[in-house]
PDB file of C-alpha atoms in Angstrom:
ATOM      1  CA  UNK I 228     -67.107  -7.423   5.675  1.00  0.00           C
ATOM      2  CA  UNK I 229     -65.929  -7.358   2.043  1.00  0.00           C
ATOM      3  CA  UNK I 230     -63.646  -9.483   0.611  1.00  0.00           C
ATOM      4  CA  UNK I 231     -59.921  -8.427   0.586  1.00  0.00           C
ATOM      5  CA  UNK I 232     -60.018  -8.083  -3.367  1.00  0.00           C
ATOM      6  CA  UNK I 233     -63.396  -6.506  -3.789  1.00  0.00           C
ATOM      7  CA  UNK I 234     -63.344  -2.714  -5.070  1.00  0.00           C
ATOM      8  CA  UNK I 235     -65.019   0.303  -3.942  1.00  0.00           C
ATOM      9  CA  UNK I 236     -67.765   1.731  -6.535  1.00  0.00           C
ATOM     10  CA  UNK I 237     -68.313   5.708  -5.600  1.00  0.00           C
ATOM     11  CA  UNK I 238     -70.427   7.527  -6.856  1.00  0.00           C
ATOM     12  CA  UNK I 239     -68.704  10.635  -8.699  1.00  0.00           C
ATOM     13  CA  UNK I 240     -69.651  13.857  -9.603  1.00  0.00           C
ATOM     14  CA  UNK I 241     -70.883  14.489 -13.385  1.00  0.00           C
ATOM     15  CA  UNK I 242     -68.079  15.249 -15.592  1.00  0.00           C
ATOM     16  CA  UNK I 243     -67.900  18.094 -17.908  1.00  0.00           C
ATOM     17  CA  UNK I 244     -67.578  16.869 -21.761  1.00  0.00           C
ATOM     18  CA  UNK I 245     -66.600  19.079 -24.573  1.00  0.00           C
ATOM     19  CA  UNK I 246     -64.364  21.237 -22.919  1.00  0.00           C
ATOM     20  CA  UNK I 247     -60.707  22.235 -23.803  1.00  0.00           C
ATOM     21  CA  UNK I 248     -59.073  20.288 -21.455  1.00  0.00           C
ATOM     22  CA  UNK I 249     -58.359  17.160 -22.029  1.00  0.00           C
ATOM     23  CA  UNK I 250     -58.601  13.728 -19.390  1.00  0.00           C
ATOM     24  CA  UNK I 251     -58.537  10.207 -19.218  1.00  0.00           C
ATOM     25  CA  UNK I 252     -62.459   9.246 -18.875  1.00  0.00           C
ATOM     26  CA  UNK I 253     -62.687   5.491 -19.030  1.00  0.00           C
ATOM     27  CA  UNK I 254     -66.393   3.805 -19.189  1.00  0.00           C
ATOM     28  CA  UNK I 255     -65.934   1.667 -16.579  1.00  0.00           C
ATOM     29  CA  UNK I 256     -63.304   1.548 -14.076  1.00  0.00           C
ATOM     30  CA  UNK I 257     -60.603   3.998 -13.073  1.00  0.00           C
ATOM     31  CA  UNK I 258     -57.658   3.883 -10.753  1.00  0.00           C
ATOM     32  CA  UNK I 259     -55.994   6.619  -9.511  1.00  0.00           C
ATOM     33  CA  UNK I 260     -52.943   8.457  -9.351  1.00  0.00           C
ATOM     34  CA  UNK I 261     -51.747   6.704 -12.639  1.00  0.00           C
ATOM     35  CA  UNK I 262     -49.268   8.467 -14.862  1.00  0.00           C
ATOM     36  CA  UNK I 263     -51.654   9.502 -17.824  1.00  0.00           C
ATOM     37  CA  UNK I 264     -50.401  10.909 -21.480  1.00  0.00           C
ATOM     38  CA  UNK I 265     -52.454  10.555 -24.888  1.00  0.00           C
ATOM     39  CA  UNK I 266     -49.559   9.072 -26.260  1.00  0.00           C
ATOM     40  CA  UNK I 267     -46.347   7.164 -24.403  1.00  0.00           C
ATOM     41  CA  UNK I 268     -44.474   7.092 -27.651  1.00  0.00           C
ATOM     42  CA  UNK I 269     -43.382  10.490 -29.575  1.00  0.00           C
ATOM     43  CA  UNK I 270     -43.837  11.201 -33.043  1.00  0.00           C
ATOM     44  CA  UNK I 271     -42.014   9.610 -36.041  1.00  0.00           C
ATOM     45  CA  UNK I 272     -40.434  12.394 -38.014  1.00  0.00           C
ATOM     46  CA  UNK I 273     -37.413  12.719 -39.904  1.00  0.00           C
ATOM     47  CA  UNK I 274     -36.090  15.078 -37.282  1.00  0.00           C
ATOM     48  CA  UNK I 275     -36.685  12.924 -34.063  1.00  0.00           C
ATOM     49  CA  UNK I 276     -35.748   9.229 -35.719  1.00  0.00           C
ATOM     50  CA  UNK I 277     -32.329  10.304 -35.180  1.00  0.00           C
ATOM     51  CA  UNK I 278     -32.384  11.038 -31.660  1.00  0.00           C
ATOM     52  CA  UNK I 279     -31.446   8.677 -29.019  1.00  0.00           C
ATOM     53  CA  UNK I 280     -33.732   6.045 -28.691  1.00  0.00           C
ATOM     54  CA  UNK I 281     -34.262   6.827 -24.680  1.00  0.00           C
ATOM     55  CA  UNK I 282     -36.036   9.832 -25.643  1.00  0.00           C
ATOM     56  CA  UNK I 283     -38.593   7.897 -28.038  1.00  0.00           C
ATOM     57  CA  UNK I 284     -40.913   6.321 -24.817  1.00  0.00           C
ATOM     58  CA  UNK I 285     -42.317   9.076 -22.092  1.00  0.00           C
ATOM     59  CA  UNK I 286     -40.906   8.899 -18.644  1.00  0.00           C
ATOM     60  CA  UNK I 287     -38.029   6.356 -20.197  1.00  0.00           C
ATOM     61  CA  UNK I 288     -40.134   4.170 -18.397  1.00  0.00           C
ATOM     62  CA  UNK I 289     -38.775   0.279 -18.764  1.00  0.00           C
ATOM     63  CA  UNK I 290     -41.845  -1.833 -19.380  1.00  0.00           C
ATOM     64  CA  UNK I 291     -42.918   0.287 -22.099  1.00  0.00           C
ATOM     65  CA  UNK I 292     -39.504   0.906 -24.178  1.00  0.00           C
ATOM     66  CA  UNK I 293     -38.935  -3.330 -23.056  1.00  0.00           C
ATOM     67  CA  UNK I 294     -42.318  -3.914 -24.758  1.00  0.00           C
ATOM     68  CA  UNK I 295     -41.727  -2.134 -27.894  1.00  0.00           C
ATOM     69  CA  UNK I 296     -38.328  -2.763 -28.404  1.00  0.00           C
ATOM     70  CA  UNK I 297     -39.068  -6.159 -28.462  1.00  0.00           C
ATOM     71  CA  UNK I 298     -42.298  -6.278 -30.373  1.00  0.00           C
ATOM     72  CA  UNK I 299     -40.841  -4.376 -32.926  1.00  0.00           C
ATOM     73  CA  UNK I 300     -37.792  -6.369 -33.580  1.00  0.00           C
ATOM     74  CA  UNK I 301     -40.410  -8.897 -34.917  1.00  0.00           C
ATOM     75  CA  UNK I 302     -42.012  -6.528 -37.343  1.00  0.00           C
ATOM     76  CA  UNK I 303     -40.825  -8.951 -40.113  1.00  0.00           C
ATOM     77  CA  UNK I 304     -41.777 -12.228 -38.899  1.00  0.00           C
ATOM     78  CA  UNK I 305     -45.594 -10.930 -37.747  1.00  0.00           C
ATOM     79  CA  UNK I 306     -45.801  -8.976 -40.833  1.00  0.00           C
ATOM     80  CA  UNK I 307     -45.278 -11.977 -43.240  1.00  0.00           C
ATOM     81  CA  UNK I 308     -47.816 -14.182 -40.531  1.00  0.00           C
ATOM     82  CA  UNK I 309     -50.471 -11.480 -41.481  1.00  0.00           C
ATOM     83  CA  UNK I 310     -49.652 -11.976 -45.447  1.00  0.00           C
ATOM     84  CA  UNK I 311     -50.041 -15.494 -44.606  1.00  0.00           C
ATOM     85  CA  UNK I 312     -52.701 -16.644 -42.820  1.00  0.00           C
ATOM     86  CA  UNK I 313     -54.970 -14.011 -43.721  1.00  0.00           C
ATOM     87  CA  UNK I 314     -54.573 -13.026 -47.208  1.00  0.00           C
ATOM     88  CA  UNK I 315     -52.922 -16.141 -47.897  1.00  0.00           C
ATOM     89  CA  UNK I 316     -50.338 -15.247 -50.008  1.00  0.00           C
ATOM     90  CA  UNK I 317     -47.080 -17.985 -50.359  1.00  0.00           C
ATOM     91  CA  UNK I 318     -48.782 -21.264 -49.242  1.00  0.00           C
ATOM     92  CA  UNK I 319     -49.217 -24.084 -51.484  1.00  0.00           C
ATOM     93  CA  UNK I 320     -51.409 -23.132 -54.102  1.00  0.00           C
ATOM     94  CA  UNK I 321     -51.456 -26.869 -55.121  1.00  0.00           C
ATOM     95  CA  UNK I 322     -54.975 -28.210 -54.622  1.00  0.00           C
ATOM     96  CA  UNK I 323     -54.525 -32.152 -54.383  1.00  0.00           C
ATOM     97  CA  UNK I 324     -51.080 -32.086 -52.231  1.00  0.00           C
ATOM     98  CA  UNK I 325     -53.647 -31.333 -49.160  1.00  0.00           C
ATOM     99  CA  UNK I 326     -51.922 -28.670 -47.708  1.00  0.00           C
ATOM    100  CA  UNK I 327     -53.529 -25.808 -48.700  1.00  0.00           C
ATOM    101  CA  UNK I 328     -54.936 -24.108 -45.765  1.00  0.00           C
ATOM    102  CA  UNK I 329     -57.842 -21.475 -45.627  1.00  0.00           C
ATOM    103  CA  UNK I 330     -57.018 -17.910 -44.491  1.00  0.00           C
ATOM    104  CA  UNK I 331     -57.897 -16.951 -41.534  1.00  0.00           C
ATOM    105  CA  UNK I 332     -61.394 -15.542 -41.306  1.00  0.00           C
ATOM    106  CA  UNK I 333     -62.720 -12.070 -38.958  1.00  0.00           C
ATOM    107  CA  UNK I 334     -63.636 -13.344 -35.993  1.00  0.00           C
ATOM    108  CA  UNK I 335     -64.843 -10.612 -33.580  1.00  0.00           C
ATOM    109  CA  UNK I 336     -68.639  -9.184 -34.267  1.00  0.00           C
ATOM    110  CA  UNK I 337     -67.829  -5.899 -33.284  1.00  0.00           C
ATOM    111  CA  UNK I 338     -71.206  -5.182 -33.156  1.00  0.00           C
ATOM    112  CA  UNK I 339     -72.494  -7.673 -30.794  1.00  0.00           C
ATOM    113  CA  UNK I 340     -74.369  -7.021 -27.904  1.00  0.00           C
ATOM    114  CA  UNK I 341     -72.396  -6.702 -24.476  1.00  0.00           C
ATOM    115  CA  UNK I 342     -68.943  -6.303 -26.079  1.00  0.00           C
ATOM    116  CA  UNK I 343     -66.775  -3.038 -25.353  1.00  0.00           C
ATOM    117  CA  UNK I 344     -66.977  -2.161 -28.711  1.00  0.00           C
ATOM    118  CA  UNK I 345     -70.773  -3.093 -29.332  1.00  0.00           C
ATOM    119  CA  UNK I 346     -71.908   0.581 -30.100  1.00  0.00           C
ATOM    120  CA  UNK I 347     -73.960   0.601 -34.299  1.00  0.00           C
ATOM    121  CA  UNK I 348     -73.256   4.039 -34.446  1.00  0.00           C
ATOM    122  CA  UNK I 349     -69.397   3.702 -33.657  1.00  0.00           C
ATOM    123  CA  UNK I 350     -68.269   1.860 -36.779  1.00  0.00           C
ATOM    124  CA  UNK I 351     -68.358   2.841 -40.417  1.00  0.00           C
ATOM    125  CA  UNK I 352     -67.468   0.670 -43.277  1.00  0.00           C
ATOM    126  CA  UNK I 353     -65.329  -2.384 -42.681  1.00  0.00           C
ATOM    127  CA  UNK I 354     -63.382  -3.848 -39.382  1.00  0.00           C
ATOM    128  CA  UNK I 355     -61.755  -7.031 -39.638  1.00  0.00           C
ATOM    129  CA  UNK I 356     -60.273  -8.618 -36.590  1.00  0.00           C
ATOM    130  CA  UNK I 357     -58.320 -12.137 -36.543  1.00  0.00           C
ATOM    131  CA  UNK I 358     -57.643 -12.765 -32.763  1.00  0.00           C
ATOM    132  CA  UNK I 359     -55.041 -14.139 -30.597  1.00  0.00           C
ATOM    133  CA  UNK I 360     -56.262 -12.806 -27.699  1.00  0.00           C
ATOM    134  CA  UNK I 361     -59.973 -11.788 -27.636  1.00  0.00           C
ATOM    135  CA  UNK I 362     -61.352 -10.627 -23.681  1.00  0.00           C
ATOM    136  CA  UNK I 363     -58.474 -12.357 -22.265  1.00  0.00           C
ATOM    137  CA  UNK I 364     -58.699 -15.634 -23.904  1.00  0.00           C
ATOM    138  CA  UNK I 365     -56.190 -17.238 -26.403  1.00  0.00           C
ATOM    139  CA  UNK I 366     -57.263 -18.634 -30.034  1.00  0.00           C
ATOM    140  CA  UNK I 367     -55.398 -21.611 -30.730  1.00  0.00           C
ATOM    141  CA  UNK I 368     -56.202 -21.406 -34.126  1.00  0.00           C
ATOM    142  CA  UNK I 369     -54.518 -18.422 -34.497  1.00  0.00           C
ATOM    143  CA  UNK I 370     -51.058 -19.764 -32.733  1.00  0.00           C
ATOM    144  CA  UNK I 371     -51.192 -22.843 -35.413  1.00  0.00           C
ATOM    145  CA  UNK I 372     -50.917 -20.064 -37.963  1.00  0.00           C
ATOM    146  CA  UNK I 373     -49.473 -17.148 -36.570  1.00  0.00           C
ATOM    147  CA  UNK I 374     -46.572 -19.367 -34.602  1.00  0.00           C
ATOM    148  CA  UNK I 375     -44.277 -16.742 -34.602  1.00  0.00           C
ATOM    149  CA  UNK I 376     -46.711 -13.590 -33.466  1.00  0.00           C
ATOM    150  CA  UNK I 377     -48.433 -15.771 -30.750  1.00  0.00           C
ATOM    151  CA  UNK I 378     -45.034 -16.513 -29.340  1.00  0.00           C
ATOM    152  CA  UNK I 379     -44.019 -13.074 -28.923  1.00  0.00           C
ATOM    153  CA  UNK I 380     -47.383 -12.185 -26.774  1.00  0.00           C
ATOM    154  CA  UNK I 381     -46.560 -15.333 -25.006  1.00  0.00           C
ATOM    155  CA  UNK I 382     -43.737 -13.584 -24.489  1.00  0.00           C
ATOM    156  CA  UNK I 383     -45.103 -10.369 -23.169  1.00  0.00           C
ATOM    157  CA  UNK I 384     -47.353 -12.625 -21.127  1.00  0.00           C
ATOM    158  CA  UNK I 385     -44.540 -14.202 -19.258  1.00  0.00           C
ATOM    159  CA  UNK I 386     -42.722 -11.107 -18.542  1.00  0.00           C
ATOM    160  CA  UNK I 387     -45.525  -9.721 -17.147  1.00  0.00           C
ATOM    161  CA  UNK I 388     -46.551  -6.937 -19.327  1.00  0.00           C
ATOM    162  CA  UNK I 389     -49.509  -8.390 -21.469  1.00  0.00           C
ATOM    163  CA  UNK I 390     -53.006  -7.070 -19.849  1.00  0.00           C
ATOM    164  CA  UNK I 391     -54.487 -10.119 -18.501  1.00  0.00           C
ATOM    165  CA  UNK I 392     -58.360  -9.801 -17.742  1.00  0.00           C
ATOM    166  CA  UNK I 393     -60.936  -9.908 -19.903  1.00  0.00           C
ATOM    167  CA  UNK I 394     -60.490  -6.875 -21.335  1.00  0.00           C
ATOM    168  CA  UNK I 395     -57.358  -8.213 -22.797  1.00  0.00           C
ATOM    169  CA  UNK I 396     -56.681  -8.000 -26.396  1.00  0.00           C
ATOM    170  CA  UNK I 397     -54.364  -8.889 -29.272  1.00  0.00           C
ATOM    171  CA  UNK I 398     -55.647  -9.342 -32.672  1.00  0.00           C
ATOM    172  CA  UNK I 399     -54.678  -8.413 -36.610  1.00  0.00           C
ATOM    173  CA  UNK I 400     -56.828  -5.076 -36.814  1.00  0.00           C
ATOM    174  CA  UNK I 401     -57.804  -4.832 -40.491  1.00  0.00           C
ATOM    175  CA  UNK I 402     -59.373  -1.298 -41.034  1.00  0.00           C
ATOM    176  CA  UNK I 403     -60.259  -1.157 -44.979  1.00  0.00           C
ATOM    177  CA  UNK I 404     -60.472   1.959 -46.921  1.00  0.00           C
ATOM    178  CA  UNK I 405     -63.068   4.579 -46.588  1.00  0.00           C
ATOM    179  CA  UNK I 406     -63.749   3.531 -42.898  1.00  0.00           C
ATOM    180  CA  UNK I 407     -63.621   5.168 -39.593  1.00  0.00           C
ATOM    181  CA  UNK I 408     -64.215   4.303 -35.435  1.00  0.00           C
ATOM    182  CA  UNK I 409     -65.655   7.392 -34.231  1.00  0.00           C
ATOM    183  CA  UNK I 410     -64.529   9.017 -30.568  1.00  0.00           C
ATOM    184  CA  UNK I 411     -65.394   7.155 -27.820  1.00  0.00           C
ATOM    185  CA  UNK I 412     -62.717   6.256 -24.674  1.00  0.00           C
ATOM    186  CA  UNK I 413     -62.044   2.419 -23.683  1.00  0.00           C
ATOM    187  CA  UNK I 414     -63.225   1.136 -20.304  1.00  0.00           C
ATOM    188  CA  UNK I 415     -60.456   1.359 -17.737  1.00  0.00           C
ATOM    189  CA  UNK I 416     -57.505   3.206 -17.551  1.00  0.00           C
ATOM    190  CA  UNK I 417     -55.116  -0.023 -16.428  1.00  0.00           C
ATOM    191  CA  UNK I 418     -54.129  -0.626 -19.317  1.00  0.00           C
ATOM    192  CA  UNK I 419     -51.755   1.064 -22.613  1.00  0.00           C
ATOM    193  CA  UNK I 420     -52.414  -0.301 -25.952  1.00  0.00           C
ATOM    194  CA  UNK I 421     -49.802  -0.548 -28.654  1.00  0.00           C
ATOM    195  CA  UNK I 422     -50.423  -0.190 -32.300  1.00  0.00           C
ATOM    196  CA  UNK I 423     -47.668  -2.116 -34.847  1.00  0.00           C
ATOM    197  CA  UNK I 424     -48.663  -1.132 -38.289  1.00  0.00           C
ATOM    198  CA  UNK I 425     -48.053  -3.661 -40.501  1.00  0.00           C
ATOM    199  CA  UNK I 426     -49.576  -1.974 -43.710  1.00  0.00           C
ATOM    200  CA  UNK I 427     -50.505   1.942 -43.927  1.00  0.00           C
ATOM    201  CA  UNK I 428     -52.042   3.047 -47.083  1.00  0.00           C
ATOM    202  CA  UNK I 429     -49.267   5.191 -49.366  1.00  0.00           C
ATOM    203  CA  UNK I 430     -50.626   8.895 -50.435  1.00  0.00           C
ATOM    204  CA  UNK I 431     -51.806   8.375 -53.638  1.00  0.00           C
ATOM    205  CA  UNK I 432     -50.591  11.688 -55.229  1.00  0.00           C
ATOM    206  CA  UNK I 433     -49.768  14.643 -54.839  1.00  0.00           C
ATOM    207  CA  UNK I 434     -53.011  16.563 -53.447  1.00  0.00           C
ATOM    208  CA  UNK I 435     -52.696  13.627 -50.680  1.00  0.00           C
ATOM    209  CA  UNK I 436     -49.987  15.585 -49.160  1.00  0.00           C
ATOM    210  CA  UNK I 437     -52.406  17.222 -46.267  1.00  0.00           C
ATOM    211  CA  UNK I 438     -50.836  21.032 -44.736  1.00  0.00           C
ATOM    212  CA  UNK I 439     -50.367  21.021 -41.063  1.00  0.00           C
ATOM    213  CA  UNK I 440     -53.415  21.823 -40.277  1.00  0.00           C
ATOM    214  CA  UNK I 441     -55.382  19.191 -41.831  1.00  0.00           C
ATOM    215  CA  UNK I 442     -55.736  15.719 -40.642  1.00  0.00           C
ATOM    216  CA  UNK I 443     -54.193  13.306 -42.837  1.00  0.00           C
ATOM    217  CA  UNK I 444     -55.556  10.410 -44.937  1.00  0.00           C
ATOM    218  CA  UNK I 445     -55.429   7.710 -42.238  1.00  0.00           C
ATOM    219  CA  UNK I 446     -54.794   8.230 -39.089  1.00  0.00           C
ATOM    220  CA  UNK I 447     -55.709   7.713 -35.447  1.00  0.00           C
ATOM    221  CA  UNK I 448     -56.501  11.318 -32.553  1.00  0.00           C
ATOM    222  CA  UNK I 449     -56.233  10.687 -28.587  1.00  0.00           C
ATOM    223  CA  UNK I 450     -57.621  14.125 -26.786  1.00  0.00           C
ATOM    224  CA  UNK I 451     -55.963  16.608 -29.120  1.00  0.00           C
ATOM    225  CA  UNK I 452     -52.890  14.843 -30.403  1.00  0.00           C
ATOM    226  CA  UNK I 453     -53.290  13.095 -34.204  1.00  0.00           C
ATOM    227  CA  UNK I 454     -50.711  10.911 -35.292  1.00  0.00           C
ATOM    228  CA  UNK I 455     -50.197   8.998 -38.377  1.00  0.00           C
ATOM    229  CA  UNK I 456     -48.675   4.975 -38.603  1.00  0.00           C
ATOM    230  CA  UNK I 457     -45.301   3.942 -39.709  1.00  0.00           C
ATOM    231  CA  UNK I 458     -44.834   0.410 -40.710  1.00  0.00           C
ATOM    232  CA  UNK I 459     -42.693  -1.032 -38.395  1.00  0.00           C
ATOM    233  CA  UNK I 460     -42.691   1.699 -35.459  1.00  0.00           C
ATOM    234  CA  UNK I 461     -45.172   0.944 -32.576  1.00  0.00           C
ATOM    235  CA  UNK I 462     -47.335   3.101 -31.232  1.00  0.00           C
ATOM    236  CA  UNK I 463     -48.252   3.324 -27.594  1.00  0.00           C
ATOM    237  CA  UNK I 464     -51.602   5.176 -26.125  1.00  0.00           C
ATOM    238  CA  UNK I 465     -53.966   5.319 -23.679  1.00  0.00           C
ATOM    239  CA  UNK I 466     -57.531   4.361 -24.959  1.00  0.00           C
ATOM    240  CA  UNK I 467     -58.804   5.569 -21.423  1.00  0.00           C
ATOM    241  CA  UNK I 468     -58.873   8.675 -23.153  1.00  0.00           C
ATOM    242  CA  UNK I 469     -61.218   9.504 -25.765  1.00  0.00           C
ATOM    243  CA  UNK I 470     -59.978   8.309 -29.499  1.00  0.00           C
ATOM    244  CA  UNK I 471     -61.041   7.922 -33.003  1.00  0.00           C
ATOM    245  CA  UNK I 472     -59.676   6.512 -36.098  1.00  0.00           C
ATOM    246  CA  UNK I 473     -60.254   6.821 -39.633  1.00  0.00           C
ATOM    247  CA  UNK I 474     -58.819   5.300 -43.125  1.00  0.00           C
ATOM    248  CA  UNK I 475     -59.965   7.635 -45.678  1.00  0.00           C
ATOM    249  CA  UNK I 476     -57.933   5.944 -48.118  1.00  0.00           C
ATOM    250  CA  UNK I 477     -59.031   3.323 -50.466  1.00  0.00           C
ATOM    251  CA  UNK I 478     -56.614   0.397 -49.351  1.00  0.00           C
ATOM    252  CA  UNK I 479     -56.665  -1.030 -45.877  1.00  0.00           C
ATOM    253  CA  UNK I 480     -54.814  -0.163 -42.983  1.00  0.00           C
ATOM    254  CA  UNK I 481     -52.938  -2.944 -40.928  1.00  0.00           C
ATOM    255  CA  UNK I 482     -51.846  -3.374 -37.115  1.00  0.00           C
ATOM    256  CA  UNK I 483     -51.146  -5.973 -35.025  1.00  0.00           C
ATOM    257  CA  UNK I 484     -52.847  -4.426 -31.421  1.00  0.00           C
ATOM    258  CA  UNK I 485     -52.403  -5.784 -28.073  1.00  0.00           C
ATOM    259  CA  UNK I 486     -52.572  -4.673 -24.495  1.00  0.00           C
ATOM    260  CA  UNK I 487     -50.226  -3.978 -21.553  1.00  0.00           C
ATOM    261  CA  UNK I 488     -50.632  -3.515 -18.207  1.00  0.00           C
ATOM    262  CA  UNK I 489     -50.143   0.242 -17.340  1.00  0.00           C
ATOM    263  CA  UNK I 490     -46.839   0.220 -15.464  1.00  0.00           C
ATOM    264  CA  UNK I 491     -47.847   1.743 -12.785  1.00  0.00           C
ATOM    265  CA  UNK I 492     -50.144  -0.814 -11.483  1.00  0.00           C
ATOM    266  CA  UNK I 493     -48.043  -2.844  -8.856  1.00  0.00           C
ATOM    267  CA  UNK I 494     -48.264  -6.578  -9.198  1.00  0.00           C
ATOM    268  CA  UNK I 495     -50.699  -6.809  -6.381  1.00  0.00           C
ATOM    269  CA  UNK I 496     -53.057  -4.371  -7.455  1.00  0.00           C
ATOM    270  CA  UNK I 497     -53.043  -6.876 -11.157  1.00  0.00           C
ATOM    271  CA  UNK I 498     -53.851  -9.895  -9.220  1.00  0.00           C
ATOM    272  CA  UNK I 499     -56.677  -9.037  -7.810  1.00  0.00           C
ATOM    273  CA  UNK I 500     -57.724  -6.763 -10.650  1.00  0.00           C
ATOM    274  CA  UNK I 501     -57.804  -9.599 -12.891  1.00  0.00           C
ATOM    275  CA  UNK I 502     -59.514 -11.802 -10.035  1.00  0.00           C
ATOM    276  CA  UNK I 503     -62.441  -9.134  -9.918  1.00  0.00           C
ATOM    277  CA  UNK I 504     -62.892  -8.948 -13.575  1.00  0.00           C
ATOM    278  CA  UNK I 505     -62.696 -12.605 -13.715  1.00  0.00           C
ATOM    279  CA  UNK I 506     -65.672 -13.271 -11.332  1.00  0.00           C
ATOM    280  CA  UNK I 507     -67.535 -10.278 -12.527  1.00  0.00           C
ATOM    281  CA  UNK I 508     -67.215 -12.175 -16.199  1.00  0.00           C
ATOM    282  CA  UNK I 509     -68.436 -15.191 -14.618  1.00  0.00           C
ATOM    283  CA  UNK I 510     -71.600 -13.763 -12.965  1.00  0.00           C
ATOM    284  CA  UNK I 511     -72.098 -11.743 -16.646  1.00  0.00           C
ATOM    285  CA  UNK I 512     -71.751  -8.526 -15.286  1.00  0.00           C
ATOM    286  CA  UNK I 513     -69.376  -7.829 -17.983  1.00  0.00           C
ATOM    287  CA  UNK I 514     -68.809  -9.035 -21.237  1.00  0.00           C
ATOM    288  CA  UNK I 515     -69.584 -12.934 -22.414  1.00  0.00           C
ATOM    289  CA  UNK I 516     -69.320 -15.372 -19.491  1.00  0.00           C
ATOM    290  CA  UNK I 517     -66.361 -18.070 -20.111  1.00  0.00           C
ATOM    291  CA  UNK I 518     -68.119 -21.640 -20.719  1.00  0.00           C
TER     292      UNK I 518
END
């Protein structure tokens, strides 16, 4: 007899890739009967910033709009922690007074072996990550210096909505110019992953300006829908479908990313989620094994 928070692996049909139609096709895990969309947050556009903001997160669902909402009246505060602690810019410059304190350094291989994102062929150019939460563990290094953006995830965290296993992530996601993450889809669909961009590249000049049916200078796809980033207007998606990225600029792009639970996983379904995860970490089945 199986335990009472053991899942069920089935084995599926084959799927059909490259068609038309596009579906949520996660790696690794899948529950259904989840609400699924590309994107839970429309478009920023002259024409829709206007509208009322109930219209601006799909389904009006709660947890999402609470979760943005709130991360986004931060903007400031996390913006000037990335300027900060990573790039280092207004801290004592004075060398003797001892308080001048080393940026932050990358600290996420993201192409080591056993990691979600540990494909060679997936990355080109430069990805910087500086971590609060990296596979569902916190970096106290990075609340000493990012007081302000850990507490906010804290925040998240004790209201629920942060995704806790150990595919749980939060970090400063640095993409530099003339880089791209090519399609792939994340493991699971349990979770939504928000995107605050903190820095977007400007267009340069005019021949930047790309027609409608061109994909613009940096910018991220899920299934067919491409979106650009607005500093200071989250983005919501689900990674369960399949993504890519790109900064074809020659400055870096910069978000602050994190994870939610999907809303429509009920508290007892998280619990044990994160207790299967958990053990499967342990026994490294997945990922690196907590020591």
């Amino acid at each position: 007899e199986p335990p009472s928070n053991s899942a069920t692996i089935i084995q599926g049909p084959s799927l059909l890739t490259m068609t038309g139609v596009h579906r949520p096709s996660p790696s690794l895990f899948q529950l259904p009967g989840l609400r699924s969309l590309p994107f839970w947050t429309a478009p920023e556009s002259s024409a829709n910033q206007s509208q009322n903001r109930k219209h601006r997160v799909a389904f009006n669902d709660p947890l999402v709009t609470t979760a943005v909402e709130y991360v986004e009246s931060n903007y400031e505060s996390i913006r000037a922690e990335y300027f900060a602690s990573v790039l280092g810019q207004g801290r004592e410059t004075d060398l003797d007074s001892g308080k001048v304190l080393k940026p932050l350094e990358p600290d996420y291989d993201v192409s080591s072996k056993g990691g979600e994102h540990a494909d060679d062929a997936l990355h080109s150019g430069n990805w910087d990550w500086h971590s609060y939460v990296l596979n569902g563990s916190k970096n106290e290094k990075f609340k000493e210096r990012c007081p302000k953006t850990a507490e906010v995830i804290d925040t998240l965290e004790k209201e629920g909505l942060l995704f806790g296993t150990p595919f749980g992530f939060c970090f400063f996601s640095t993409l530099h110019g003339n880089s791209s993450i090519q399609a792939h889809s994340g493991p699971m669909n349990l979770r939504l992953r928000m995107h605050l961009p903190l820095v977007v590249p400007k267009k340069e000049n005019a021949g930047d300006q790309e027609s409608s049916h061109a994909r613009p200078t940096t910018g991220i796809r899920v299934a067919d829908q491409v979106r650009e980033w607005h500093e200071g207007k989250a983005i919501v998606l689900d990674d369960s479908y399949i993504h890519e990225v790109w900064n074809d600029a020659n400055s870096p792009r910069v978000l602050l990313l994190l994870d939610l639970w999907h809303p429509d996983v009920r508290m007892e379904e998280r619990e044990k989620i994160a207790t299967m995860f958990s053990y499967a970490q342990e026994k490294g089945w997945i990922g690196q094994a907590k020591k």
